[in-house]
mmCIF file of C-alpha atoms in Angstrom:
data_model
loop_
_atom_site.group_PDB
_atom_site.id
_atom_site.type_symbol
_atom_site.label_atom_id
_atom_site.label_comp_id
_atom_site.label_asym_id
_atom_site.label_seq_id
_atom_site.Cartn_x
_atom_site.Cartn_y
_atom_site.Cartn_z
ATOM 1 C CA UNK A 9 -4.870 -14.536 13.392
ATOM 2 C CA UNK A 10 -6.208 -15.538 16.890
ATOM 3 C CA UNK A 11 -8.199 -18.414 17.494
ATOM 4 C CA UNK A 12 -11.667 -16.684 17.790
ATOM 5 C CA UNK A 13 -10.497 -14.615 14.924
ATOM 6 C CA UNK A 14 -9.960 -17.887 12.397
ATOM 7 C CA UNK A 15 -13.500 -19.371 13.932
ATOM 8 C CA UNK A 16 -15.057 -16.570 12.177
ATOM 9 C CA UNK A 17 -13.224 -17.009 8.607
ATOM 10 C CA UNK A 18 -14.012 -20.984 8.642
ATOM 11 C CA UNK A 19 -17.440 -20.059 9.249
ATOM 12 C CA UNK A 20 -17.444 -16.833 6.144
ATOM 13 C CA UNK A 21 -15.738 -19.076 3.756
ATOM 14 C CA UNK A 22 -18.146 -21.970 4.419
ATOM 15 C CA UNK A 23 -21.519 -20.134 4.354
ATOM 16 C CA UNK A 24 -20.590 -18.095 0.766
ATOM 17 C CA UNK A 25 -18.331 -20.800 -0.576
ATOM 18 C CA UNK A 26 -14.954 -18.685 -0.657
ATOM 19 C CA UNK A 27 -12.144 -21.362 -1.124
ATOM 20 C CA UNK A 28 -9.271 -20.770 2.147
ATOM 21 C CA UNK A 29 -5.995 -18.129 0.883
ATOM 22 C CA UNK A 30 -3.865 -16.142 2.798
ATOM 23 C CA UNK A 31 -4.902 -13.284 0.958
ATOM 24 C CA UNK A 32 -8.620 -14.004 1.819
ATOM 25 C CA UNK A 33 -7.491 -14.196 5.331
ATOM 26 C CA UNK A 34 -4.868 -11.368 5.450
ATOM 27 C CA UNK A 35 -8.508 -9.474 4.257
ATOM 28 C CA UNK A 36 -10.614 -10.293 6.718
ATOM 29 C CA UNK A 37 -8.168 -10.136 9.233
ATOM 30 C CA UNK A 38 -8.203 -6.641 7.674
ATOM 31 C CA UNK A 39 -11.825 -6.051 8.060
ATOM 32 C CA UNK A 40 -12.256 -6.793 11.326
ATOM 33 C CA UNK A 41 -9.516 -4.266 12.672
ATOM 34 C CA UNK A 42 -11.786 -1.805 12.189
ATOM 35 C CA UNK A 43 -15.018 -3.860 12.903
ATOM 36 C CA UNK A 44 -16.901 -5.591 15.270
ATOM 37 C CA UNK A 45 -17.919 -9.287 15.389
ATOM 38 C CA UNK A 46 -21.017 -10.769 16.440
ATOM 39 C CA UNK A 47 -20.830 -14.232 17.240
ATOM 40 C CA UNK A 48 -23.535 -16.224 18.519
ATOM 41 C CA UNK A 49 -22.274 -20.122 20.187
ATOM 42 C CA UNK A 50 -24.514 -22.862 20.769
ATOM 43 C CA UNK A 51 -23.290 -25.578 23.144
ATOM 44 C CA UNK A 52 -19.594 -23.627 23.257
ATOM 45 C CA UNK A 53 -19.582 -23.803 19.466
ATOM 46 C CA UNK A 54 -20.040 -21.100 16.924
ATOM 47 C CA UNK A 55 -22.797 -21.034 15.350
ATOM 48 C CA UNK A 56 -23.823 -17.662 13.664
ATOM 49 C CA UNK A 57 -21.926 -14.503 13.239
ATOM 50 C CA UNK A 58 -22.581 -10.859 11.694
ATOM 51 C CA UNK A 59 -19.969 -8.510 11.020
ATOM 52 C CA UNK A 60 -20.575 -4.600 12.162
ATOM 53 C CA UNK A 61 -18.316 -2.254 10.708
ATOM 54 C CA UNK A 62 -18.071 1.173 11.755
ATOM 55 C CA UNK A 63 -18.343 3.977 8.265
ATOM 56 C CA UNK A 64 -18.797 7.345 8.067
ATOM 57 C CA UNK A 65 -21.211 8.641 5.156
ATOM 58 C CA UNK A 66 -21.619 11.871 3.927
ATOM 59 C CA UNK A 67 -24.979 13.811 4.025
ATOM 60 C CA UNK A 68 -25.789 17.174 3.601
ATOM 61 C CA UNK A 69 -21.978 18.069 3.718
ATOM 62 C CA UNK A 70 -22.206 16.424 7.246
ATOM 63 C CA UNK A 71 -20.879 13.317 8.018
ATOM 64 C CA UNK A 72 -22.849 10.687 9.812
ATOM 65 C CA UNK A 73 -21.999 7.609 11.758
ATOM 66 C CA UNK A 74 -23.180 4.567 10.012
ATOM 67 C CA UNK A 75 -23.354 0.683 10.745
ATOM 68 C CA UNK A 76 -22.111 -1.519 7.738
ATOM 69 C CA UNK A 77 -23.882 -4.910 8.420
ATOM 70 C CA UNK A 78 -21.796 -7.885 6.499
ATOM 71 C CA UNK A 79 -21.113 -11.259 6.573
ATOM 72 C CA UNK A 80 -24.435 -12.574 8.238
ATOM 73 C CA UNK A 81 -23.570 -16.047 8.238
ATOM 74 C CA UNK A 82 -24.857 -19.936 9.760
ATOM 75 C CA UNK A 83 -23.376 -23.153 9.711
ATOM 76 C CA UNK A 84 -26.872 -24.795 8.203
ATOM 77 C CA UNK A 85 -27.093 -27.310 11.201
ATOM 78 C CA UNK A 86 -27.841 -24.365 12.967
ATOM 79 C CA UNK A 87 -29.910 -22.184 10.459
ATOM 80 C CA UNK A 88 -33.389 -21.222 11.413
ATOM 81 C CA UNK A 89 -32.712 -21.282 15.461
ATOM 82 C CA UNK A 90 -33.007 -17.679 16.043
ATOM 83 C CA UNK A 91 -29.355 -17.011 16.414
ATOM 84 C CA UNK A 92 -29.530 -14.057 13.626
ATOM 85 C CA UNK A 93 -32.246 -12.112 14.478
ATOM 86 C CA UNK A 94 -30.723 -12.081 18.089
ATOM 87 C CA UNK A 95 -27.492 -10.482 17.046
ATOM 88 C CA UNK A 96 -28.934 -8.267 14.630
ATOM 89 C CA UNK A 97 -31.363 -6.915 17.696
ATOM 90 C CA UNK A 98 -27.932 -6.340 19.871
ATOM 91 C CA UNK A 99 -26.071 -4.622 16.577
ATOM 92 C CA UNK A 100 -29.101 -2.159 16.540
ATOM 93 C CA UNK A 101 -28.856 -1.413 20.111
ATOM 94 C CA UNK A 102 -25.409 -1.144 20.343
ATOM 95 C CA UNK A 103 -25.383 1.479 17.444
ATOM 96 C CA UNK A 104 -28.475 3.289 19.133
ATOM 97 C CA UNK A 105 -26.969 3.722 22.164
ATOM 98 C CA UNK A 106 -23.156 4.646 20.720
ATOM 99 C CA UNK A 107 -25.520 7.708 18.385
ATOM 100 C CA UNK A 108 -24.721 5.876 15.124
ATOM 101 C CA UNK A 109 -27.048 7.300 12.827
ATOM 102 C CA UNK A 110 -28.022 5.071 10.053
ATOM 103 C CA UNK A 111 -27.232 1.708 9.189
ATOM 104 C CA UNK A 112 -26.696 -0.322 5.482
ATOM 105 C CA UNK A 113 -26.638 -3.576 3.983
ATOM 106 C CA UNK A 114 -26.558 -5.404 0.880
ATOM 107 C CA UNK A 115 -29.587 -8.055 1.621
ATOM 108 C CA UNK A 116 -29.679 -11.567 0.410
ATOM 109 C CA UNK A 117 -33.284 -10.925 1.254
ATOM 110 C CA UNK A 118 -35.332 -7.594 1.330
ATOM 111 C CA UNK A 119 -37.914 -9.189 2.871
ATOM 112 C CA UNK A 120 -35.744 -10.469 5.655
ATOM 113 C CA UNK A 121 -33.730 -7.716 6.762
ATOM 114 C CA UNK A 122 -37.362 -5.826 6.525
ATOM 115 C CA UNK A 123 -38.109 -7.267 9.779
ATOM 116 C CA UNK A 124 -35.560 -5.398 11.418
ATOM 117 C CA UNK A 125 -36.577 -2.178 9.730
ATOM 118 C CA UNK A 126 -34.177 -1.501 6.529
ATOM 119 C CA UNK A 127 -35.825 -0.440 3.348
ATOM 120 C CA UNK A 128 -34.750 -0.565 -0.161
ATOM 121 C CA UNK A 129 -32.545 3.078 -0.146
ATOM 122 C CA UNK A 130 -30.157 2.507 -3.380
ATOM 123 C CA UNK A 131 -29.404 1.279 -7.291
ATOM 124 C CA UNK A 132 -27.080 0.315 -9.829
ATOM 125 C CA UNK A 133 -26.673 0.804 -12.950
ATOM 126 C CA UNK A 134 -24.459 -2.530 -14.581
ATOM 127 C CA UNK A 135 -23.650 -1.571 -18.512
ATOM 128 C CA UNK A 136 -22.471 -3.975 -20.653
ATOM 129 C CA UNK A 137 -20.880 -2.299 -23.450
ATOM 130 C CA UNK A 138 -19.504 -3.864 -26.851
ATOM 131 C CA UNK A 139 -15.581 -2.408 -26.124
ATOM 132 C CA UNK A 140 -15.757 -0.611 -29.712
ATOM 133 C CA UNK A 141 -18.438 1.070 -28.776
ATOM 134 C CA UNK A 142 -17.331 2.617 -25.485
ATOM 135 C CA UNK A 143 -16.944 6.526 -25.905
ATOM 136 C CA UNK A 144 -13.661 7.290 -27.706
ATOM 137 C CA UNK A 145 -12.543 10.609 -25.450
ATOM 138 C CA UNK A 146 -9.811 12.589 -26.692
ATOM 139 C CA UNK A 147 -6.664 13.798 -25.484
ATOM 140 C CA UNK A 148 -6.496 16.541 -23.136
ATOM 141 C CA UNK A 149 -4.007 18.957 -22.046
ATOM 142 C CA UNK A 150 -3.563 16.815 -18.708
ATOM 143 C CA UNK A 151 -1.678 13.137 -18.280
ATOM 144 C CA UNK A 152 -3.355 9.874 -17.434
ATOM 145 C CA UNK A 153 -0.878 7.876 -15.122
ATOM 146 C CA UNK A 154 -0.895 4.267 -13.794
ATOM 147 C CA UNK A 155 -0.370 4.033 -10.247
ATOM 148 C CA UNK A 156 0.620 0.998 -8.384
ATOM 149 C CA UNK A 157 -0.799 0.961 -4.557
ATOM 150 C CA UNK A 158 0.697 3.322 -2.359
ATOM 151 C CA UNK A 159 -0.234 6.034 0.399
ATOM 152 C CA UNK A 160 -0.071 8.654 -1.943
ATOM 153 C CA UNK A 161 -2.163 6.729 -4.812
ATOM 154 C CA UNK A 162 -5.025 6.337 -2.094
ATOM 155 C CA UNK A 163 -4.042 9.979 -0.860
ATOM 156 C CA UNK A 164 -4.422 11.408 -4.051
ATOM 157 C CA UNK A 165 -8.034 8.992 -4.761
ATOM 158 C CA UNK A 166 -9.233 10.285 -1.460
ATOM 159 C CA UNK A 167 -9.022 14.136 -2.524
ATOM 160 C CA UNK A 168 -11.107 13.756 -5.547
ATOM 161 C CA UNK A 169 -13.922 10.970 -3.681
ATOM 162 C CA UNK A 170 -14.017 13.380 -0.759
ATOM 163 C CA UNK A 171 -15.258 16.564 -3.705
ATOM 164 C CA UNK A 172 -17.836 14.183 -5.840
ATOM 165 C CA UNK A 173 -20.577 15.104 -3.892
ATOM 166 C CA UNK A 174 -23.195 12.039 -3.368
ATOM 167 C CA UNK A 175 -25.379 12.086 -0.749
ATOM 168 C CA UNK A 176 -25.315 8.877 1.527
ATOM 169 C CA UNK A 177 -22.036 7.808 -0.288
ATOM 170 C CA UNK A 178 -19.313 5.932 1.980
ATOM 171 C CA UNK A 179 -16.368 8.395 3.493
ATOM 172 C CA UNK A 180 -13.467 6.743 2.989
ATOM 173 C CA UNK A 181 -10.112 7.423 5.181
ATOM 174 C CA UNK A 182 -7.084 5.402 4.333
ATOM 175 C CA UNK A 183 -7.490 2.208 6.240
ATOM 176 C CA UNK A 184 -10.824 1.639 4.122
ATOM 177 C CA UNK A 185 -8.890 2.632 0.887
ATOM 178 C CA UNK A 186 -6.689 -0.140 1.919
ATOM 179 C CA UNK A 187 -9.091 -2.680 2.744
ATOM 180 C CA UNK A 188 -11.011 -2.500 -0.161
ATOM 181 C CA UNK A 189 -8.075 -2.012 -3.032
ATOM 182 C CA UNK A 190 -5.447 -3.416 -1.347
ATOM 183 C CA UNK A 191 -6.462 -6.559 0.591
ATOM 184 C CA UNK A 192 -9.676 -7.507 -0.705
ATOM 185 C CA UNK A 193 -9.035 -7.066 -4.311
ATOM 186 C CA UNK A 194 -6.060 -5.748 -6.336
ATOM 187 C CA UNK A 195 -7.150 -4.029 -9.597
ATOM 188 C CA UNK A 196 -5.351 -1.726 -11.551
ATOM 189 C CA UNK A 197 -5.203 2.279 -10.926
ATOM 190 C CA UNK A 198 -4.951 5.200 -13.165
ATOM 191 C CA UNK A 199 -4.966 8.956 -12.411
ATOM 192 C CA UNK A 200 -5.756 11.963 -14.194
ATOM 193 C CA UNK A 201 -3.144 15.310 -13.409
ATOM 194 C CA UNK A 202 -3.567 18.329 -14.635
ATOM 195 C CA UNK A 203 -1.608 21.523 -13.742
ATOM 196 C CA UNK A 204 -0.363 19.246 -10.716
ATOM 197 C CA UNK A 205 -3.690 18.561 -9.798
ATOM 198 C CA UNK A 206 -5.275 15.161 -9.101
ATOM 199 C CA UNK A 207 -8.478 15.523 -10.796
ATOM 200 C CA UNK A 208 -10.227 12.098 -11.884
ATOM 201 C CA UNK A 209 -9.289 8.116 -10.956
ATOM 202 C CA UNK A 210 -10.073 5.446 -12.630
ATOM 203 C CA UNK A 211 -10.031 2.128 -10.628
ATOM 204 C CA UNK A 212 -10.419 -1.546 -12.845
ATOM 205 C CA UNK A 213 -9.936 -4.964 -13.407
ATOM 206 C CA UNK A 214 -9.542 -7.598 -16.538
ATOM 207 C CA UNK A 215 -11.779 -10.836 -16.546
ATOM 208 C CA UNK A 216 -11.421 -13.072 -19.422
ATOM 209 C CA UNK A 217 -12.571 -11.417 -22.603
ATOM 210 C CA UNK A 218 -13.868 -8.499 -20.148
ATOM 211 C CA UNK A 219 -12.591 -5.300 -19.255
ATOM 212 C CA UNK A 220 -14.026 -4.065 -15.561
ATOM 213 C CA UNK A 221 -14.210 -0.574 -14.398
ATOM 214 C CA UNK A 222 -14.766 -0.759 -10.709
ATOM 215 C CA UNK A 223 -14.898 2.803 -10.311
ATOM 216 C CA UNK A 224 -14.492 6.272 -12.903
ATOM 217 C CA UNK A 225 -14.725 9.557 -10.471
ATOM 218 C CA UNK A 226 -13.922 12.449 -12.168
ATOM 219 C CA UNK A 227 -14.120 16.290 -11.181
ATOM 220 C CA UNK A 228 -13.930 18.050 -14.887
ATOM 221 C CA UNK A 229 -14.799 17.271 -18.580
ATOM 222 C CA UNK A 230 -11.174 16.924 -19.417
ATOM 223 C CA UNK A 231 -10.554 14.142 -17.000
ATOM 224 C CA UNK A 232 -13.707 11.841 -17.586
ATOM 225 C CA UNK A 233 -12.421 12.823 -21.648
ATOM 226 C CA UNK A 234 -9.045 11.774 -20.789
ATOM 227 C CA UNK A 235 -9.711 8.494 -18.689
ATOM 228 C CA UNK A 236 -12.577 7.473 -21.341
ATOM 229 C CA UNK A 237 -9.775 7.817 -23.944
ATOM 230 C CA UNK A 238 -7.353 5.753 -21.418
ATOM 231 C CA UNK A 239 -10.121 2.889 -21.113
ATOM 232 C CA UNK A 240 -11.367 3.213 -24.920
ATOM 233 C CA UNK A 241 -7.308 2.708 -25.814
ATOM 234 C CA UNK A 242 -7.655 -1.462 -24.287
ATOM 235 C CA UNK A 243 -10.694 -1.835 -27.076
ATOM 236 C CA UNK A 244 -8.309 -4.401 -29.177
ATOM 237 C CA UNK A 245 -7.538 -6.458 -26.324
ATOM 238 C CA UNK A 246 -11.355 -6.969 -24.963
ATOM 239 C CA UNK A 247 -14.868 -8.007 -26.085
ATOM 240 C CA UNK A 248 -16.736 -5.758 -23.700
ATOM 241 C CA UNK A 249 -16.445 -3.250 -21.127
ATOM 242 C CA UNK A 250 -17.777 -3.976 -17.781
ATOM 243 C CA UNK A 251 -19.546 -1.136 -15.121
ATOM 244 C CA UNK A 252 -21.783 -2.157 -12.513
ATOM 245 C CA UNK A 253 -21.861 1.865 -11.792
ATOM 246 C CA UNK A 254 -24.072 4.314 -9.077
ATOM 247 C CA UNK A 255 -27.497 5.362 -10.310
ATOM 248 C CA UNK A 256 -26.273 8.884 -10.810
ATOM 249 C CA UNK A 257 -24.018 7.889 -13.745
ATOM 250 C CA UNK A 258 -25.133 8.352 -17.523
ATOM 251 C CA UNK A 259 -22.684 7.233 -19.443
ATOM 252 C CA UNK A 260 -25.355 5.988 -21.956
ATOM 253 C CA UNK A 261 -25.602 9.838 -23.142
ATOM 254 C CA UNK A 262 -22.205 9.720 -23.798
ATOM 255 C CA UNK A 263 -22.509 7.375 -26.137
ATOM 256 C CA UNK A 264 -22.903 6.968 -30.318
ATOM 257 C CA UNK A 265 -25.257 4.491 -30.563
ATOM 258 C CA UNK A 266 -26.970 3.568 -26.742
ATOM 259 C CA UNK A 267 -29.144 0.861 -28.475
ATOM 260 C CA UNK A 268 -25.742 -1.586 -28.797
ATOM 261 C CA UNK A 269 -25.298 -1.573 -25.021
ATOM 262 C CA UNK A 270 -26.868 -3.609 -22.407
ATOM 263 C CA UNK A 271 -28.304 -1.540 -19.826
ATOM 264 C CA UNK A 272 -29.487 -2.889 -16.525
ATOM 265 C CA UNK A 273 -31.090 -1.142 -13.568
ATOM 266 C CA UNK A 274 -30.400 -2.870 -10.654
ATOM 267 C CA UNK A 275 -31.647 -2.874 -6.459
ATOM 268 C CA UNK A 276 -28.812 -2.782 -4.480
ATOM 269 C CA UNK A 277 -28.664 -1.398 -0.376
ATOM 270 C CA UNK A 278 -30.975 -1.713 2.091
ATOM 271 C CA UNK A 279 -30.974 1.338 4.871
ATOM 272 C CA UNK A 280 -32.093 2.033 7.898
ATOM 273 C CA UNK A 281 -32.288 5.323 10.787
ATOM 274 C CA UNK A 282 -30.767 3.434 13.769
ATOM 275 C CA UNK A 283 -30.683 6.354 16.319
ATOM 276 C CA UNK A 284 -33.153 9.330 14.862
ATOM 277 C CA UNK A 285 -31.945 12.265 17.130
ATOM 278 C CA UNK A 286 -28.376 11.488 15.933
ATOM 279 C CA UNK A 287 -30.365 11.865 12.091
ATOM 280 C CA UNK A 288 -32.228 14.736 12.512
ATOM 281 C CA UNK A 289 -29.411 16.563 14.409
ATOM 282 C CA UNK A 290 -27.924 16.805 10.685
ATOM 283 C CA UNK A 291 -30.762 16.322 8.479
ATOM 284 C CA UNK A 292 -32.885 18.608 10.231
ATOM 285 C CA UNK A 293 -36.918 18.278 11.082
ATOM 286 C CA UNK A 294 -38.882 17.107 8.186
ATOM 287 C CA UNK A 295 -41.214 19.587 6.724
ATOM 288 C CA UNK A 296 -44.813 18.718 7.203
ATOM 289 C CA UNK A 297 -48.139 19.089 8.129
ATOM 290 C CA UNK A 298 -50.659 17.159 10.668
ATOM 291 C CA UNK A 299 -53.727 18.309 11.015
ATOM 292 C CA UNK A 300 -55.947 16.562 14.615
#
């Protein structure tokens, strides 16, 4: 890692208290091969930093440019100077004038990052589930698989992401697959094949008495039958099952008795348009009225 490059990890693993690995750094290392730092120095010494990273989402089977804002960080000597707001005005004007559409983060403060024109865009749902109450499935004509990381396991994830449609979700090409399963965390993987077909994934994690589902997509009945089974089958070895899911899941209707669960609604991105024609171009003109 070069020497500007490690100046930015000191400063992420100070401001959210991340203890120093070579895995952390091999991540962010990671991260920023496909992202652009921010760094603002006081006196020849860094002093704030943001992290833009260049996405893709999908909207209206479109895909738009979008600018993911992380790691907005101080060294507190130097909090409160104006440092932040000053990158996060160049970030916005670099991303206007490159025609990058919209722009996300996950806010320590909505109030803050209102300033600069985000608004509250997106929940999730976080279920708590007692594990012998998690929906049983059944067995299906197809095979549930674990997968250890490889090309063809993100390959094969990719191809069923890409066809759950979900407006304003992230698109995902392999060096993003990679980051985020592969460098930043390592969970566990399971796939669904039917007929030679790569229909469902199930991506998850165990944490003390907890089993974590960190993602379920599925394209048919069978599979989210078959993975539910899969998940339902580890109910001996946990106390609950864990799934801080998107809003559009409702996995409390697939359950025998909802009223045993702990169900949580909970705010999650901030958005903003960042370059409107670049919007509209896909969106298309709003329909309305004004009447002078």
């Amino acid at each position: 890692m070069e020497k500007k490059q490690h100046e930015l990890f000191e400063l992420a693993t100070y401001a959210f208290n991340k203890p120093r690995s070579k895995e952390r750094e091999e991540a962010f290392e990671k991260l920023l091969s496909f992202s652009k730092p921010y760094s603002y120095r006081e006196n020849g010494e860094l002093s704030s930093m943001i992290i833009d990273t260049s996405f893709h989402v999908y909207w209206k089977e479109a895909k738009l440019k979008m600018s993911g804002i992380g790691y907005v960080a101080s060294y507190p000597e130097f909090r409160g100077n104006g440092s932040i707001r000053k990158l996060m005005t160049d970030i916005l004007e670099d991303n206007y004038e490159a025609g990058t559409a919209l722009s996300y983060l996950a806010p320590f403060s909505y109030q803050f990052y209102g300033q600069f024109g985000y608004h509250y865009a997106f929940d999730q749902k976080a279920y708590t589930i007692p594990a012998q109450e998690f929906p049983k499935g059944k067995k299906t004509a197809g095979q549930v698989q674990r997968r250890t990381v490889s090309e063809e396991l993100f390959e094969d994830m990719a191809e069923v992401h890409d066809q759950v449609y979900n407006q304003g979700s992230l698109v995902r090409p392999q060096h993003v697959w990679e980051y985020y399963f592969k460098h930043k965390a390592q969970p566990f993987f399971a796939t669904y094949e039917e007929n030679g077909k790569i229909l469902g994934y199930l991506i998850y994690e165990f944490s003390d008495t907890a089993f974590v589902i960190r993602e379920c997509m599925t394209l048919t009945q069978e599979a989210q039958a078959a993975l539910y089974r899969f998940v339902s089958s580890h109910a001996a070895s946990f106390e609950v099952i864990k799934w801080t899911a998107p809003s559009n899941v409702f996995l409390e209707y697939d359950l025998a008795e909802p009223s045993r669960i702990q169900l949580q609604l909970r705010p999650y991105m901030q958005a903003r348009i960042v370059n409107l024609q670049a919007f509209l171009k896909v969106n298309g003109q709003p329909e309305f009225a004004a009447r002078i």
